[in-house]
Backbone as CSV, one residue per row, in Angstrom:
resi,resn,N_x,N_y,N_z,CA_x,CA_y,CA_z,C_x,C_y,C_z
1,UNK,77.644,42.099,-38.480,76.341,41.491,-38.667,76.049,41.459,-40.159
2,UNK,75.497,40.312,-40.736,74.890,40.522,-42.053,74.104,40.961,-42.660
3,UNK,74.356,41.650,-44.004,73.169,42.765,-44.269,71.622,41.562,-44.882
4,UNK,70.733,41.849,-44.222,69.558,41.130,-44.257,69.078,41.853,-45.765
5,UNK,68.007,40.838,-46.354,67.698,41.366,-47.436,66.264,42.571,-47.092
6,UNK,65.306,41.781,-46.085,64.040,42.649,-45.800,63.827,42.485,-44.394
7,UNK,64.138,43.361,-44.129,63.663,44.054,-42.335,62.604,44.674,-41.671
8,UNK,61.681,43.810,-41.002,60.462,44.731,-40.456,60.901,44.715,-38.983
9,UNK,60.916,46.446,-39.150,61.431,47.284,-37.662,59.497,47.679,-36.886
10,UNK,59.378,47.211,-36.104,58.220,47.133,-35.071,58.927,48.163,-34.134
11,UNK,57.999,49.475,-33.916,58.450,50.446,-33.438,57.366,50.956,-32.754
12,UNK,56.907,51.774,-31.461,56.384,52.267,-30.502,56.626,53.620,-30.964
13,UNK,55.469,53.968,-31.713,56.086,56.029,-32.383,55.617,56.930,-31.072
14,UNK,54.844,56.039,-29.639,54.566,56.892,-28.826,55.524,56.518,-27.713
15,UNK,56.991,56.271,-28.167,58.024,55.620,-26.943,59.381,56.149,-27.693
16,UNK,60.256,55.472,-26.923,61.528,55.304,-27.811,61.689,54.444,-28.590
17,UNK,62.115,54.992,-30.289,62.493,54.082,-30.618,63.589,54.171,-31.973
18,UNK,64.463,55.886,-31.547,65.398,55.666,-32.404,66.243,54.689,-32.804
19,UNK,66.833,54.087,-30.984,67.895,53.680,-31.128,67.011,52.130,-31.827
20,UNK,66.565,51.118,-31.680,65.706,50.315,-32.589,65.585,50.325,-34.108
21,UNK,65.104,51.934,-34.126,65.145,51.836,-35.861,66.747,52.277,-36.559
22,UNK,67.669,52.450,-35.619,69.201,52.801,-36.427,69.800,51.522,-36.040
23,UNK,69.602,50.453,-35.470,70.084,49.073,-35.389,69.892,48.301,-36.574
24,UNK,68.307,48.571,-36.888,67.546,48.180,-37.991,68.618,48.352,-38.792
25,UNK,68.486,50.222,-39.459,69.069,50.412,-40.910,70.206,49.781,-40.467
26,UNK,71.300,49.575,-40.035,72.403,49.364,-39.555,72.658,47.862,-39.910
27,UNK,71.752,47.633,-39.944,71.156,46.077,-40.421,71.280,45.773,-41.980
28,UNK,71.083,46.661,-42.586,70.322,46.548,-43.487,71.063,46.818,-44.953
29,UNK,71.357,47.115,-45.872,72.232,47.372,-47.223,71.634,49.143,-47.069
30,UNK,70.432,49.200,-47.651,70.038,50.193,-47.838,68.615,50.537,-47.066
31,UNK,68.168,51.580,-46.623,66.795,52.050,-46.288,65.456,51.410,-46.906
32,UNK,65.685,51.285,-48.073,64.330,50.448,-48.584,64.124,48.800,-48.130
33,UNK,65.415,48.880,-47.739,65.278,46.938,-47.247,64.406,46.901,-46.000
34,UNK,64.014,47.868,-45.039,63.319,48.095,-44.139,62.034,48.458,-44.278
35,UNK,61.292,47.847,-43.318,59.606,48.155,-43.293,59.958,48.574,-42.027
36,UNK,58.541,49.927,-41.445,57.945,50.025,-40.030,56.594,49.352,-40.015
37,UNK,56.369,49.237,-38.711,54.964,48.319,-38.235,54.634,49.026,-36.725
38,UNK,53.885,49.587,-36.713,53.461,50.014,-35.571,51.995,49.829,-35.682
39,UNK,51.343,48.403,-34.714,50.066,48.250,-34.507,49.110,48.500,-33.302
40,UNK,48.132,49.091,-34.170,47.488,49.477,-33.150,46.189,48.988,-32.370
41,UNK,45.497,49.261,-31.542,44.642,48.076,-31.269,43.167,48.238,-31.122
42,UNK,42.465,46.883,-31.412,41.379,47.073,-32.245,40.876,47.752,-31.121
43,UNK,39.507,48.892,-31.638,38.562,48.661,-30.831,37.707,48.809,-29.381
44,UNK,37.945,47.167,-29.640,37.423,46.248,-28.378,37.992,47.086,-27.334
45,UNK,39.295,47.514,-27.086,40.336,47.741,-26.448,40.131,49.282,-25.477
46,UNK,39.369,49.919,-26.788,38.841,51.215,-26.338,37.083,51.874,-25.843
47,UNK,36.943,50.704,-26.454,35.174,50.915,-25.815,34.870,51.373,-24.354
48,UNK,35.265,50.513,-23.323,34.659,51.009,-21.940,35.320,52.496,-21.932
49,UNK,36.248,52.955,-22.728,37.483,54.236,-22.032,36.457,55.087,-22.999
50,UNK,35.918,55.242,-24.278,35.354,56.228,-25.227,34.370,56.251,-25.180
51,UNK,33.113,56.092,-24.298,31.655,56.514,-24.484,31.217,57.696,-24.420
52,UNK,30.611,58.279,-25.276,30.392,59.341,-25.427,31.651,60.544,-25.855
53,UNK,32.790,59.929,-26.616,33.722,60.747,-27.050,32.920,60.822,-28.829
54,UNK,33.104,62.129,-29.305,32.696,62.277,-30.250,33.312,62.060,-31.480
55,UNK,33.103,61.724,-32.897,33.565,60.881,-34.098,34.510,59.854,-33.441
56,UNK,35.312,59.069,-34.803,35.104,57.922,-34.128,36.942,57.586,-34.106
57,UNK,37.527,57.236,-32.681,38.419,57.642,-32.220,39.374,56.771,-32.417
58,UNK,39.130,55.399,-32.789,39.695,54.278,-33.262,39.929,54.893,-34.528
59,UNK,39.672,55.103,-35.501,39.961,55.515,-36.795,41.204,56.869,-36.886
60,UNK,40.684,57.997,-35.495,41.456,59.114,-35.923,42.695,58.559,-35.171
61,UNK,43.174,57.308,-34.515,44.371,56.940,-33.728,44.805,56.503,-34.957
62,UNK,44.355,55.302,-36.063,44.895,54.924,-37.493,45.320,55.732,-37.786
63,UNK,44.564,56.949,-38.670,45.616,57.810,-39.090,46.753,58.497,-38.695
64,UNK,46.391,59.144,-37.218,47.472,60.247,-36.299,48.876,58.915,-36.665
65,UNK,48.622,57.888,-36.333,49.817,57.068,-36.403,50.219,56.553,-37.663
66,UNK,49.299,56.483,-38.739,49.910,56.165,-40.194,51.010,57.364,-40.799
67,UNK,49.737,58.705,-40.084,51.144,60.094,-40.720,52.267,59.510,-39.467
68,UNK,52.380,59.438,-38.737,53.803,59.449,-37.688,54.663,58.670,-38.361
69,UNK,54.121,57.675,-38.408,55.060,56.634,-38.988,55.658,56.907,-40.281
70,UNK,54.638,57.262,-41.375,55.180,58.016,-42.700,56.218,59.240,-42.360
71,UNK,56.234,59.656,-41.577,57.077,60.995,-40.928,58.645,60.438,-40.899
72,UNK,58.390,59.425,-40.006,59.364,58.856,-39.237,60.264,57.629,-40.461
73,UNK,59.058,56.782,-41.322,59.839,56.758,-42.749,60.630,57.736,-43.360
74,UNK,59.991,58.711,-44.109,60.247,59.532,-44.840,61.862,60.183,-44.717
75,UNK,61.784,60.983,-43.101,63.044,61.006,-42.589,64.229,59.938,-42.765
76,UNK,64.178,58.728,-42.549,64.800,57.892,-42.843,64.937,57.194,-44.424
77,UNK,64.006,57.880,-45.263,64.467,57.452,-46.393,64.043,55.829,-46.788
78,UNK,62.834,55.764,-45.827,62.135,54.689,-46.467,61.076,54.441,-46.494
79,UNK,61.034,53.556,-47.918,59.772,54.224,-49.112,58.476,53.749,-48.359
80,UNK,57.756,54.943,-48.704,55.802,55.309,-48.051,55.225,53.755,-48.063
81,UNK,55.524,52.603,-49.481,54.899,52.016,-49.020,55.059,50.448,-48.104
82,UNK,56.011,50.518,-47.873,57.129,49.861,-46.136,56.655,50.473,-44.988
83,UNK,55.232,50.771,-44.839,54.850,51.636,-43.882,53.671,50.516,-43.827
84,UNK,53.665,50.820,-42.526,52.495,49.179,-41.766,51.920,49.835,-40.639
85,UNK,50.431,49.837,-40.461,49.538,50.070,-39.554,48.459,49.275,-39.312
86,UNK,48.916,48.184,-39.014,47.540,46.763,-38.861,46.985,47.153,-37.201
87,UNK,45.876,46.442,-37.461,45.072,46.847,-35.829,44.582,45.379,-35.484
88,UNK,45.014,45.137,-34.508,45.453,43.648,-34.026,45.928,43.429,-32.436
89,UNK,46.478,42.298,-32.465,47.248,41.717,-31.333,48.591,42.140,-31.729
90,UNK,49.358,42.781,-31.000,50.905,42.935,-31.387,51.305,42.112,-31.945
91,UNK,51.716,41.066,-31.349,52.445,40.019,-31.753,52.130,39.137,-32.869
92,UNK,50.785,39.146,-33.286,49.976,38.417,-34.165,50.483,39.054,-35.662
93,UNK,49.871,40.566,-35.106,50.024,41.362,-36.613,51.437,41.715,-36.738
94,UNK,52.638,41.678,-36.187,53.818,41.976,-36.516,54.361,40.197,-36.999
95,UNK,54.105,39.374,-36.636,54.905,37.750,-36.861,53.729,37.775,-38.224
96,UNK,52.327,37.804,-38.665,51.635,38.020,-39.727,52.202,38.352,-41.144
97,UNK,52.320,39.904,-40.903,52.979,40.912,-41.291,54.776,40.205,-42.006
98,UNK,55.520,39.871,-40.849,56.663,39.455,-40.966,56.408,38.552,-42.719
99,UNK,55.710,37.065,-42.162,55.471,36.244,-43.058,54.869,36.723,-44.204
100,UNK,53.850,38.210,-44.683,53.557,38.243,-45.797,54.366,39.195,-46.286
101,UNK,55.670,39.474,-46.177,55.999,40.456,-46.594,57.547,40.402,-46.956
102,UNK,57.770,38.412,-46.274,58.658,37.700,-46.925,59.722,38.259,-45.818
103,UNK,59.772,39.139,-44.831,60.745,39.349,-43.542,62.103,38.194,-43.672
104,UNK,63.132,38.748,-43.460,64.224,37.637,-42.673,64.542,38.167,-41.243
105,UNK,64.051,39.183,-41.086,64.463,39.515,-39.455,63.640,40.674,-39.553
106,UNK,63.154,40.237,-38.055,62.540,41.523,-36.825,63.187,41.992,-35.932
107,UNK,63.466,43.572,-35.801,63.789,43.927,-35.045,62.475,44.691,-34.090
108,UNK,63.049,44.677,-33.178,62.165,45.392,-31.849,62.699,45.941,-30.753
109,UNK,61.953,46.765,-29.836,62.639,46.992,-28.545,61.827,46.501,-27.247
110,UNK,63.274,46.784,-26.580,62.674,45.589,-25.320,62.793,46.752,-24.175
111,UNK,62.327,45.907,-22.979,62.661,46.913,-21.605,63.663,46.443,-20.751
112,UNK,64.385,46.855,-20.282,65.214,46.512,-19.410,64.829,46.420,-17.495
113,UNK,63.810,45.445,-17.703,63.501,45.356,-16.508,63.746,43.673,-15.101
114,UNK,63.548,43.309,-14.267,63.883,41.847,-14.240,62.700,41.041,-14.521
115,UNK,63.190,39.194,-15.082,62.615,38.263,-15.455,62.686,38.830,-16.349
116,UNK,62.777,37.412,-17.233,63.327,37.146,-18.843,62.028,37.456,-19.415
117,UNK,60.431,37.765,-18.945,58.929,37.778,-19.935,59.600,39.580,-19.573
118,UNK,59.640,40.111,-18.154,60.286,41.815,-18.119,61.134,42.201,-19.275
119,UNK,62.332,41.744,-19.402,63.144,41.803,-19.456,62.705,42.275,-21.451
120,UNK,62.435,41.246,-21.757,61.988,41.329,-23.226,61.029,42.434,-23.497
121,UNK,59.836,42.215,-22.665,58.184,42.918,-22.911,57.651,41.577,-23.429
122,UNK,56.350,41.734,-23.276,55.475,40.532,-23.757,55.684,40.245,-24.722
123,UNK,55.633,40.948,-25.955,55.397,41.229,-27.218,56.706,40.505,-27.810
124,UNK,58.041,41.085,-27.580,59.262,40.508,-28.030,59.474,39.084,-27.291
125,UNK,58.776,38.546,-26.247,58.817,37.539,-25.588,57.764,36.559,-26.463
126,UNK,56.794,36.758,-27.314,55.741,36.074,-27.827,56.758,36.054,-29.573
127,UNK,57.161,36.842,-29.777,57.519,36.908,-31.257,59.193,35.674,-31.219
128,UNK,59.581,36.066,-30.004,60.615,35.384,-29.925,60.493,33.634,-30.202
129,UNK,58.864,33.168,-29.575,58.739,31.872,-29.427,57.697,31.396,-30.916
130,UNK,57.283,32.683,-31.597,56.421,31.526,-32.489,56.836,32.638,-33.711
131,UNK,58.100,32.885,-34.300,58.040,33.735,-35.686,59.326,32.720,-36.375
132,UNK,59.423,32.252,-37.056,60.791,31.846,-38.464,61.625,32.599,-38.027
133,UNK,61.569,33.940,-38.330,62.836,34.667,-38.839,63.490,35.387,-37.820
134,UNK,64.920,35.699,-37.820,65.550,36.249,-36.720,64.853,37.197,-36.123
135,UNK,65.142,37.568,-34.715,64.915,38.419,-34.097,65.530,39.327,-33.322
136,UNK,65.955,40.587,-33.578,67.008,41.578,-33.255,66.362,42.348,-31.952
137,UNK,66.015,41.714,-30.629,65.359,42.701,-29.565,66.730,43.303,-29.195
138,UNK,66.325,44.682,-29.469,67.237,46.235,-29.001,66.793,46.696,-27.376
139,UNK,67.370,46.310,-26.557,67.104,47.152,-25.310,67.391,48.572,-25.145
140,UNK,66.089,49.213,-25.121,65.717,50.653,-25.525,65.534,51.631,-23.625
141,UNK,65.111,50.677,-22.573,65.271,51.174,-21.124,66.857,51.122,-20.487
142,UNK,67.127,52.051,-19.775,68.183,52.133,-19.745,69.427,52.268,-20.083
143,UNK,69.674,52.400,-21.863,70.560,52.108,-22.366,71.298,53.281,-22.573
144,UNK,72.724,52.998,-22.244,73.289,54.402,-22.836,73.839,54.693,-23.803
């Protein structure tokens, strides 16, 4: 495979997603050619589930997941600021993201389940149909 110049690896830090981000570097010349993106979602998303939860819980999910992800950089040896935490639509803020940050390929992981929208996940099924740049979906269910 050819070494890509800039790689944004879209990763689930509350799933699997070694094997995803060592496809990535694997991808890649060196560690800095890689970004993570793990987005999270606005809000809207959490209102009916948080009433009456105390300070404000959308914000402490930003951070808990900005350190993870910096964690999960760091270990890998790539640099703090290749670290992405947009709060969005998946697919919006990772194909977004992709385009401002000059991407030639996304990698992601998929599920291994049936039908080709299963099979992908929504998300790698939406990025697949409206992003430019390659797309590396890693099947992360089942794999041995």
């Amino acid at each position: 495979m050819k070494n890509y110049k800039r790689i944004l690896v879209a990763i689930d830090i509350y799933s699997e997603y070694d094997r995803v981000l060592q496809r990535a570097l694997s991808s890649a010349a060196k560690p800095s050619d890689c970004s993570l993106v793990f987005v999270t979602l606005p809000p809207v998303y959490f209102q009916p589930y948080i009433t009456g939860v105390g300070g404000d819980f959308v914000v402490d999910i930003e951070r808990q997941s900005r350190t993870r992800l910096g964690e999960i950089a760091k270990q890998h040896k790539i640099p703090e600021e290749n670290v992405y935490v947009p709060t969005g639509r998946t697919a919006d803020e990772i194909q977004s993201l992709a385009d401002d940050i000059g991407a030639d390929l996304i990698v992601i992981g998929t599920h291994g389940r049936s039908g080709l929208k299963l099979l992908l996940g929504a998300t790698a099924n939406e990025l697949l149909h409206g992003v430019k740049q390659d797309v590396l979906a890693v099947r992360i269910d089942g794999a041995s």
